[in-house]
Amino acid sequence: MSKLAWWQRGVIYQVYPRSFQDKNGDGIGDLAGITARLEYLATLGVDAVWISPVYPSPMVDFGYDVADYCAIAPVFGTLGDFDRLVAHAHELGLKVLLDFVPNHSSDKHPWFTESRSSRDNAKRDWYLWRDPAPDGGPPNNWLSRMGGSAWEWDALTGQYYYHAFLREQPDLNWRNADVRKEMDDVLRFWLDRGVDGFRVDVLWLLIKDALFRDNPPNPEFKAGEPDHHRQLQTYTEDQPEVHDIVRSMRATLDEYGERVLVGEIYLPVPQLVSYYGPNGDGANMPFNFQLIGAPWNAAEIARIVSDYDHALPLHAWPNWVLGNHDNPRVATRIGARQARVAAMLLLTLRGTPTLYYGDEIGMTNGVIPPDRVQDPAELRQPGIGQGRDPERTPMQWDGSPKAGFSSGVPWLPVSGGDSVNVIDQDRATSSMLTFYKRLLALRRSEPALVEGAIERVMAGANVLTYERHVGSERLFVALNMAGTDASIEIPQGTVVLSAMEGHEGKQIAGTTLLLAGDEGVVIRVSPES
């Protein structure tokens, strides 16, 4: 495994900073809180912490509206707090990834203030400005991902500006060389402070059609979907020129040694894998989100795993994700018992896994009363299920009313739930947290689970099976993705991990095994099998 980079050997853990740990009692998580919990992450067995945005921001979209790319929002702390976090993480052997938000800034960013001050300002072309259509309306039909037109009228200069998200988040013009230079300097600012890589927000959206052509209608649009799904995003995403930007970012990171560039990209696999670059000079890992929205059955997961593995270029390293700050939690999507099976899947597939905070204790979506809704996606498009607050509720450290998250009033309600907290689960041998620790320890100790190939991916009776092997070492994985027992064919060997307590060490001598409902096993295959 020494030939692999740290990000290929390791496991990434995403922290949503507002919700992880509040140190100063204002009800909002902060950098000092994350620092105080780094020992927990090291003990859990992960290798890197990815921190969602902590830049100065009006917080219209909770940090994804950046007002200064080279500073820390006071609500999260100071640059000194950030430096202490990085230093302590490195002392513990943890890497630190920072969220980078290059597609758009806040409308309060000094760059945009200058850009909108006059048509002849030097920074006018740093954003996307267009004259009205002949009827005085928006320049074209492009829609915002937060609802309504993506064009906002500016009376002062008599033009519209483009925003893929909220009107308070104007899109930067990545065709402008000065913008590229400035953003490269931002990367270097944080790399110089010791960060080990970046997760790049909406990487596939950075370039828009140079001719600003109308998007065509989406013939498969269904009522109740987000408004922008009415159109095919033909001219507003995945433009050919975006790959030049990705290569440039990667080149900057490569100057600093073993750093990692992870891209947020929601695209079908054939387009997704192009972001690795034709020569492996693109993103180290374009995020693979297929497990988040997949129908939870063995046949479909087997197809996804096989198709993805076959689609990867030879130079590409795979990755898998079960959840994040934009999607319902896995335990809510498939239930608590299958969440264990999903954890086994995530941590035994070929490639780098990314965990979302709280999934290791089985946190479910929180219930957010209407008067406590914070997410602008829900506030501006009520009733379409776009609200992301339920998966962003405070981390549950203990069983107290505030879950050990804060001494103040948490910014979102604590989700609650019997024993769904770190303290209680750390004491229980059968808990989800204990299971995650065993899974992570197994992955760390077994080269086949890190560098090994994946073969014989099959599905039958709603049981997913596959093998991981390197050299003469073979591991057989069987995951029952239903609640009913199933008999499966297996090789001879020894159970090294089971989703059910007490099965480890069991010798498998026969050719079949009755796998209980919601059970998963990892078997070390005997050499003679």
Short mmCIF file of N, CA and C in Angstrom, two decimals, residues 328-470:
data_model
loop_
_atom_site.label_atom_id
_atom_site.label_comp_id
_atom_site.label_asym_id
_atom_site.label_seq_id
_atom_site.Cartn_x
_atom_site.Cartn_y
_atom_site.Cartn_z
N PRO A 328 -30.72 13.54 1.93
CA PRO A 328 -31.21 12.86 3.13
C PRO A 328 -30.23 11.81 3.63
N ARG A 329 -30.18 11.64 4.95
CA ARG A 329 -29.24 10.69 5.54
C ARG A 329 -29.56 9.26 5.14
N VAL A 330 -28.50 8.46 5.11
CA VAL A 330 -28.65 7.08 4.65
C VAL A 330 -29.56 6.28 5.57
N ALA A 331 -29.51 6.49 6.89
CA ALA A 331 -30.36 5.74 7.81
C ALA A 331 -31.83 6.10 7.63
N THR A 332 -32.11 7.30 7.13
CA THR A 332 -33.48 7.68 6.82
C THR A 332 -33.92 7.07 5.49
N ARG A 333 -33.02 7.04 4.53
CA ARG A 333 -33.36 6.53 3.20
C ARG A 333 -33.66 5.03 3.21
N ILE A 334 -32.85 4.25 3.97
CA ILE A 334 -32.98 2.79 3.85
C ILE A 334 -33.22 2.08 5.18
N GLY A 335 -33.26 2.84 6.27
CA GLY A 335 -33.54 2.24 7.58
C GLY A 335 -32.27 1.90 8.34
N ALA A 336 -32.41 1.77 9.67
CA ALA A 336 -31.25 1.60 10.54
C ALA A 336 -30.52 0.29 10.28
N ARG A 337 -31.26 -0.81 10.05
CA ARG A 337 -30.60 -2.11 9.86
C ARG A 337 -29.84 -2.15 8.55
N GLN A 338 -30.45 -1.62 7.50
CA GLN A 338 -29.73 -1.61 6.22
C GLN A 338 -28.61 -0.57 6.21
N ALA A 339 -28.66 0.41 7.09
CA ALA A 339 -27.56 1.38 7.17
C ALA A 339 -26.25 0.69 7.55
N ARG A 340 -26.34 -0.39 8.33
CA ARG A 340 -25.14 -1.18 8.64
C ARG A 340 -24.61 -1.87 7.38
N VAL A 341 -25.53 -2.43 6.60
CA VAL A 341 -25.14 -3.08 5.36
C VAL A 341 -24.51 -2.05 4.42
N ALA A 342 -25.10 -0.86 4.38
CA ALA A 342 -24.56 0.20 3.52
C ALA A 342 -23.15 0.60 3.96
N ALA A 343 -22.91 0.62 5.27
CA ALA A 343 -21.57 0.94 5.77
C ALA A 343 -20.57 -0.11 5.31
N MET A 344 -20.98 -1.39 5.36
CA MET A 344 -20.09 -2.45 4.88
C MET A 344 -19.81 -2.29 3.39
N LEU A 345 -20.83 -1.93 2.64
CA LEU A 345 -20.64 -1.70 1.20
C LEU A 345 -19.64 -0.58 0.97
N LEU A 346 -19.87 0.54 1.60
CA LEU A 346 -19.02 1.72 1.39
C LEU A 346 -17.56 1.43 1.70
N LEU A 347 -17.32 0.69 2.78
CA LEU A 347 -15.95 0.52 3.26
C LEU A 347 -15.27 -0.75 2.75
N THR A 348 -15.97 -1.50 1.89
CA THR A 348 -15.32 -2.66 1.27
C THR A 348 -15.27 -2.57 -0.25
N LEU A 349 -15.91 -1.57 -0.83
CA LEU A 349 -15.80 -1.36 -2.27
C LEU A 349 -14.40 -0.84 -2.62
N ARG A 350 -14.03 -1.01 -3.86
CA ARG A 350 -12.75 -0.49 -4.33
C ARG A 350 -12.84 1.04 -4.46
N GLY A 351 -11.92 1.74 -3.80
CA GLY A 351 -11.88 3.19 -3.91
C GLY A 351 -11.96 3.88 -2.57
N THR A 352 -11.82 5.19 -2.59
CA THR A 352 -11.79 6.00 -1.38
C THR A 352 -13.21 6.30 -0.90
N PRO A 353 -13.54 5.96 0.35
CA PRO A 353 -14.87 6.27 0.89
C PRO A 353 -14.88 7.66 1.55
N THR A 354 -16.02 8.33 1.48
CA THR A 354 -16.23 9.56 2.23
C THR A 354 -17.44 9.37 3.14
N LEU A 355 -17.23 9.60 4.44
CA LEU A 355 -18.30 9.49 5.43
C LEU A 355 -18.86 10.87 5.74
N TYR A 356 -20.14 10.92 6.04
CA TYR A 356 -20.78 12.17 6.46
C TYR A 356 -20.96 12.14 7.97
N TYR A 357 -20.62 13.24 8.63
CA TYR A 357 -20.66 13.26 10.09
C TYR A 357 -22.00 12.74 10.62
N GLY A 358 -21.94 11.94 11.65
CA GLY A 358 -23.15 11.41 12.28
C GLY A 358 -23.65 10.11 11.69
N ASP A 359 -23.25 9.80 10.45
CA ASP A 359 -23.69 8.52 9.88
C ASP A 359 -23.10 7.35 10.67
N GLU A 360 -21.94 7.58 11.29
CA GLU A 360 -21.30 6.49 12.04
C GLU A 360 -22.04 6.16 13.33
N ILE A 361 -22.99 6.99 13.74
CA ILE A 361 -23.83 6.65 14.88
C ILE A 361 -25.29 6.42 14.45
N GLY A 362 -25.52 6.43 13.15
CA GLY A 362 -26.86 6.15 12.63
C GLY A 362 -27.81 7.32 12.74
N MET A 363 -27.30 8.55 12.71
CA MET A 363 -28.20 9.71 12.76
C MET A 363 -29.18 9.67 11.58
N THR A 364 -30.41 10.07 11.86
CA THR A 364 -31.44 10.16 10.84
C THR A 364 -31.78 11.63 10.59
N ASN A 365 -32.56 11.89 9.56
CA ASN A 365 -33.00 13.25 9.28
C ASN A 365 -33.73 13.84 10.48
N GLY A 366 -33.41 15.06 10.82
CA GLY A 366 -34.12 15.74 11.88
C GLY A 366 -35.48 16.23 11.42
N VAL A 367 -36.32 16.51 12.37
CA VAL A 367 -37.64 17.10 12.09
C VAL A 367 -37.55 18.59 12.36
N ILE A 368 -37.78 19.39 11.35
CA ILE A 368 -37.60 20.84 11.45
C ILE A 368 -38.97 21.51 11.43
N PRO A 369 -39.41 22.10 12.54
CA PRO A 369 -40.69 22.83 12.52
C PRO A 369 -40.63 23.97 11.51
N PRO A 370 -41.77 24.34 10.95
CA PRO A 370 -41.78 25.39 9.93
C PRO A 370 -41.11 26.69 10.37
N ASP A 371 -41.24 27.03 11.65
CA ASP A 371 -40.65 28.30 12.11
C ASP A 371 -39.15 28.19 12.39
N ARG A 372 -38.59 26.97 12.23
CA ARG A 372 -37.15 26.79 12.44
C ARG A 372 -36.41 26.51 11.13
N VAL A 373 -37.10 26.51 10.01
CA VAL A 373 -36.44 26.24 8.73
C VAL A 373 -35.40 27.31 8.44
N GLN A 374 -34.21 26.88 8.07
CA GLN A 374 -33.10 27.79 7.77
C GLN A 374 -32.69 27.77 6.30
N ASP A 375 -32.84 26.65 5.64
CA ASP A 375 -32.29 26.46 4.31
C ASP A 375 -33.00 27.32 3.27
N PRO A 376 -32.25 28.18 2.54
CA PRO A 376 -32.90 29.03 1.53
C PRO A 376 -33.53 28.25 0.39
N ALA A 377 -33.03 27.03 0.12
CA ALA A 377 -33.63 26.23 -0.94
C ALA A 377 -35.09 25.91 -0.62
N GLU A 378 -35.38 25.64 0.67
CA GLU A 378 -36.75 25.35 1.08
C GLU A 378 -37.56 26.63 1.26
N LEU A 379 -36.94 27.65 1.82
CA LEU A 379 -37.65 28.90 2.06
C LEU A 379 -38.13 29.54 0.76
N ARG A 380 -37.36 29.36 -0.33
CA ARG A 380 -37.70 30.00 -1.60
C ARG A 380 -38.44 29.08 -2.55
N GLN A 381 -38.48 27.78 -2.24
CA GLN A 381 -39.24 26.83 -3.04
C GLN A 381 -39.99 25.89 -2.09
N PRO A 382 -40.85 26.41 -1.25
CA PRO A 382 -41.48 25.58 -0.21
C PRO A 382 -42.28 24.42 -0.79
N GLY A 383 -42.14 23.28 -0.11
CA GLY A 383 -42.98 22.16 -0.44
C GLY A 383 -42.45 21.21 -1.49
N ILE A 384 -41.26 21.48 -2.08
CA ILE A 384 -40.77 20.58 -3.11
C ILE A 384 -39.71 19.62 -2.58
N GLY A 385 -39.49 19.64 -1.26
CA GLY A 385 -38.55 18.70 -0.67
C GLY A 385 -37.10 19.07 -0.88
N GLN A 386 -36.85 20.34 -1.12
CA GLN A 386 -35.47 20.78 -1.34
C GLN A 386 -34.77 21.16 -0.04
N GLY A 387 -35.52 21.18 1.04
CA GLY A 387 -34.91 21.59 2.29
C GLY A 387 -33.80 20.65 2.72
N ARG A 388 -32.64 21.21 3.08
CA ARG A 388 -31.49 20.40 3.47
C ARG A 388 -31.22 20.47 4.97
N ASP A 389 -32.06 21.18 5.70
CA ASP A 389 -31.88 21.26 7.15
C ASP A 389 -31.91 19.89 7.83
N PRO A 390 -32.81 18.97 7.45
CA PRO A 390 -32.90 17.71 8.19
C PRO A 390 -31.60 16.92 8.25
N GLU A 391 -30.76 17.01 7.21
CA GLU A 391 -29.49 16.28 7.25
C GLU A 391 -28.34 17.12 7.82
N ARG A 392 -28.66 18.31 8.31
CA ARG A 392 -27.62 19.20 8.85
C ARG A 392 -27.79 19.46 10.35
N THR A 393 -28.59 18.68 11.01
CA THR A 393 -28.83 18.91 12.44
C THR A 393 -27.57 18.62 13.25
N PRO A 394 -27.49 19.16 14.47
CA PRO A 394 -26.26 19.04 15.27
C PRO A 394 -25.84 17.60 15.54
N MET A 395 -24.52 17.42 15.53
CA MET A 395 -23.93 16.13 15.89
C MET A 395 -24.35 15.77 17.31
N GLN A 396 -24.68 14.50 17.51
CA GLN A 396 -25.20 14.04 18.80
C GLN A 396 -24.09 13.34 19.58
N TRP A 397 -23.48 14.12 20.47
CA TRP A 397 -22.35 13.60 21.24
C TRP A 397 -22.80 12.84 22.50
N ASP A 398 -23.91 13.26 23.08
CA ASP A 398 -24.42 12.57 24.26
C ASP A 398 -25.93 12.63 24.26
N GLY A 399 -26.55 12.07 25.30
CA GLY A 399 -28.01 11.96 25.35
C GLY A 399 -28.72 13.13 25.99
N SER A 400 -28.01 14.23 26.25
CA SER A 400 -28.64 15.41 26.86
C SER A 400 -29.50 16.14 25.84
N PRO A 401 -30.36 17.06 26.29
CA PRO A 401 -31.27 17.75 25.36
C PRO A 401 -30.55 18.48 24.22
N LYS A 402 -29.35 18.98 24.48
CA LYS A 402 -28.59 19.66 23.43
C LYS A 402 -27.50 18.77 22.84
N ALA A 403 -27.53 17.52 23.20
CA ALA A 403 -26.68 16.48 22.61
C ALA A 403 -25.19 16.71 22.80
N GLY A 404 -24.81 17.56 23.75
CA GLY A 404 -23.39 17.84 23.94
C GLY A 404 -22.81 18.71 22.85
N PHE A 405 -23.68 19.23 21.97
CA PHE A 405 -23.23 20.06 20.86
C PHE A 405 -22.93 21.48 21.29
N SER A 406 -23.76 22.04 22.17
CA SER A 406 -23.62 23.45 22.53
C SER A 406 -24.20 23.69 23.92
N SER A 407 -23.67 24.71 24.58
CA SER A 407 -24.28 25.17 25.83
C SER A 407 -25.36 26.20 25.57
N GLY A 408 -25.45 26.67 24.32
CA GLY A 408 -26.47 27.63 23.93
C GLY A 408 -27.63 26.95 23.22
N VAL A 409 -28.40 27.73 22.49
CA VAL A 409 -29.53 27.20 21.72
C VAL A 409 -29.02 26.79 20.34
N PRO A 410 -29.04 25.49 20.00
CA PRO A 410 -28.53 25.05 18.70
C PRO A 410 -29.25 25.72 17.54
N TRP A 411 -28.49 26.04 16.50
CA TRP A 411 -29.05 26.77 15.36
C TRP A 411 -30.13 25.97 14.64
N LEU A 412 -30.07 24.65 14.71
CA LEU A 412 -31.13 23.76 14.25
C LEU A 412 -31.50 22.83 15.40
N PRO A 413 -32.73 22.36 15.44
CA PRO A 413 -33.12 21.45 16.52
C PRO A 413 -32.28 20.18 16.51
N VAL A 414 -31.96 19.69 17.71
CA VAL A 414 -31.28 18.41 17.83
C VAL A 414 -32.23 17.31 17.41
N SER A 415 -31.73 16.36 16.60
CA SER A 415 -32.59 15.32 16.07
C SER A 415 -33.12 14.39 17.16
N GLY A 416 -32.25 14.01 18.10
CA GLY A 416 -32.67 13.12 19.18
C GLY A 416 -32.71 11.67 18.74
N GLY A 417 -33.28 10.82 19.56
CA GLY A 417 -33.34 9.39 19.27
C GLY A 417 -32.62 8.60 20.34
N ASP A 418 -33.23 7.53 20.79
CA ASP A 418 -32.64 6.71 21.85
C ASP A 418 -31.28 6.17 21.43
N SER A 419 -30.28 6.43 22.24
CA SER A 419 -28.93 5.91 22.07
C SER A 419 -28.25 6.33 20.77
N VAL A 420 -28.83 7.28 20.06
CA VAL A 420 -28.16 7.76 18.85
C VAL A 420 -27.23 8.90 19.25
N ASN A 421 -26.17 8.54 19.95
CA ASN A 421 -25.16 9.51 20.34
C ASN A 421 -23.85 8.79 20.61
N VAL A 422 -22.78 9.53 20.60
CA VAL A 422 -21.44 8.95 20.70
C VAL A 422 -21.21 8.29 22.06
N ILE A 423 -21.57 8.96 23.15
CA ILE A 423 -21.28 8.44 24.49
C ILE A 423 -21.94 7.08 24.70
N ASP A 424 -23.23 6.98 24.43
CA ASP A 424 -23.93 5.71 24.64
C ASP A 424 -23.40 4.61 23.72
N GLN A 425 -23.13 4.96 22.47
CA GLN A 425 -22.71 3.93 21.53
C GLN A 425 -21.28 3.48 21.75
N ASP A 426 -20.46 4.36 22.29
CA ASP A 426 -19.07 3.99 22.54
C ASP A 426 -18.97 2.91 23.62
N ARG A 427 -20.00 2.80 24.45
CA ARG A 427 -20.03 1.81 25.54
C ARG A 427 -20.67 0.50 25.12
N ALA A 428 -21.26 0.45 23.95
CA ALA A 428 -22.04 -0.71 23.54
C ALA A 428 -21.33 -1.49 22.44
N THR A 429 -21.10 -2.76 22.67
CA THR A 429 -20.37 -3.57 21.69
C THR A 429 -21.16 -3.80 20.41
N SER A 430 -22.48 -3.65 20.47
CA SER A 430 -23.31 -3.91 19.29
C SER A 430 -23.76 -2.64 18.59
N SER A 431 -23.24 -1.49 18.99
CA SER A 431 -23.71 -0.22 18.45
C SER A 431 -23.20 0.04 17.04
N MET A 432 -23.84 0.98 16.36
CA MET A 432 -23.39 1.39 15.03
C MET A 432 -21.98 1.96 15.08
N LEU A 433 -21.69 2.77 16.09
CA LEU A 433 -20.36 3.37 16.21
C LEU A 433 -19.29 2.31 16.37
N THR A 434 -19.53 1.32 17.22
CA THR A 434 -18.57 0.24 17.40
C THR A 434 -18.39 -0.53 16.10
N PHE A 435 -19.48 -0.72 15.37
CA PHE A 435 -19.41 -1.43 14.09
C PHE A 435 -18.57 -0.65 13.09
N TYR A 436 -18.77 0.67 13.03
CA TYR A 436 -17.97 1.50 12.12
C TYR A 436 -16.49 1.40 12.47
N LYS A 437 -16.18 1.43 13.76
CA LYS A 437 -14.77 1.33 14.17
C LYS A 437 -14.17 0.00 13.73
N ARG A 438 -14.94 -1.08 13.86
CA ARG A 438 -14.44 -2.39 13.43
C ARG A 438 -14.26 -2.43 11.91
N LEU A 439 -15.20 -1.84 11.20
CA LEU A 439 -15.10 -1.78 9.74
C LEU A 439 -13.86 -1.00 9.30
N LEU A 440 -13.68 0.17 9.92
CA LEU A 440 -12.54 1.01 9.56
C LEU A 440 -11.22 0.34 9.92
N ALA A 441 -11.18 -0.35 11.04
CA ALA A 441 -9.97 -1.08 11.43
C ALA A 441 -9.69 -2.21 10.45
N LEU A 442 -10.75 -2.92 10.01
CA LEU A 442 -10.57 -3.99 9.04
C LEU A 442 -10.02 -3.45 7.73
N ARG A 443 -10.60 -2.36 7.28
CA ARG A 443 -10.13 -1.76 6.03
C ARG A 443 -8.65 -1.37 6.13
N ARG A 444 -8.28 -0.81 7.25
CA ARG A 444 -6.90 -0.37 7.43
C ARG A 444 -5.92 -1.55 7.46
N SER A 445 -6.39 -2.71 7.96
CA SER A 445 -5.48 -3.84 8.15
C SER A 445 -5.43 -4.79 6.95
N GLU A 446 -6.36 -4.63 6.01
CA GLU A 446 -6.44 -5.57 4.89
C GLU A 446 -6.07 -4.88 3.57
N PRO A 447 -4.87 -5.15 3.04
CA PRO A 447 -4.49 -4.55 1.76
C PRO A 447 -5.48 -4.83 0.64
N ALA A 448 -6.14 -5.99 0.68
CA ALA A 448 -7.10 -6.32 -0.38
C ALA A 448 -8.24 -5.32 -0.44
N LEU A 449 -8.62 -4.72 0.71
CA LEU A 449 -9.73 -3.76 0.75
C LEU A 449 -9.31 -2.38 0.30
N VAL A 450 -8.01 -2.14 0.21
CA VAL A 450 -7.53 -0.82 -0.19
C VAL A 450 -7.00 -0.84 -1.61
N GLU A 451 -6.07 -1.71 -1.88
CA GLU A 451 -5.44 -1.71 -3.20
C GLU A 451 -5.91 -2.86 -4.10
N GLY A 452 -6.70 -3.77 -3.54
CA GLY A 452 -7.10 -4.94 -4.30
C GLY A 452 -8.11 -4.65 -5.39
N ALA A 453 -8.14 -5.54 -6.37
CA ALA A 453 -9.14 -5.47 -7.44
C ALA A 453 -10.50 -5.90 -6.89
N ILE A 454 -11.55 -5.54 -7.62
CA ILE A 454 -12.90 -6.02 -7.29
C ILE A 454 -13.38 -6.87 -8.45
N GLU A 455 -13.85 -8.08 -8.13
CA GLU A 455 -14.25 -9.02 -9.17
C GLU A 455 -15.50 -9.78 -8.75
N ARG A 456 -16.09 -10.45 -9.71
CA ARG A 456 -17.26 -11.32 -9.48
C ARG A 456 -18.38 -10.57 -8.75
N VAL A 457 -18.69 -9.40 -9.24
CA VAL A 457 -19.79 -8.62 -8.66
C VAL A 457 -21.10 -9.22 -9.17
N MET A 458 -21.89 -9.77 -8.25
CA MET A 458 -23.11 -10.48 -8.64
C MET A 458 -24.24 -10.18 -7.67
N ALA A 459 -25.45 -10.43 -8.13
CA ALA A 459 -26.64 -10.25 -7.29
C ALA A 459 -27.57 -11.42 -7.48
N GLY A 460 -28.12 -11.92 -6.36
CA GLY A 460 -29.10 -12.99 -6.42
C GLY A 460 -29.87 -13.04 -5.11
N ALA A 461 -31.17 -13.23 -5.18
CA ALA A 461 -32.03 -13.26 -3.99
C ALA A 461 -31.84 -12.01 -3.13
N ASN A 462 -31.60 -10.90 -3.80
CA ASN A 462 -31.36 -9.60 -3.17
C ASN A 462 -30.12 -9.61 -2.26
N VAL A 463 -29.17 -10.47 -2.58
CA VAL A 463 -27.87 -10.47 -1.91
C VAL A 463 -26.81 -10.04 -2.92
N LEU A 464 -26.04 -9.05 -2.54
CA LEU A 464 -24.93 -8.57 -3.37
C LEU A 464 -23.65 -9.25 -2.91
N THR A 465 -22.90 -9.83 -3.84
CA THR A 465 -21.63 -10.46 -3.50
C THR A 465 -20.53 -9.96 -4.44
N TYR A 466 -19.32 -9.91 -3.92
CA TYR A 466 -18.15 -9.57 -4.73
C TYR A 466 -16.90 -10.00 -3.97
N GLU A 467 -15.80 -10.03 -4.69
CA GLU A 467 -14.52 -10.38 -4.10
C GLU A 467 -13.54 -9.22 -4.24
N ARG A 468 -12.71 -9.06 -3.23
CA ARG A 468 -11.57 -8.15 -3.28
C ARG A 468 -10.31 -8.99 -3.11
N HIS A 469 -9.33 -8.79 -3.95
CA HIS A 469 -8.13 -9.60 -3.80
C HIS A 469 -6.89 -8.83 -4.23
N VAL A 470 -5.79 -9.17 -3.59
CA VAL A 470 -4.47 -8.69 -3.97
C VAL A 470 -3.50 -9.83 -3.70
#
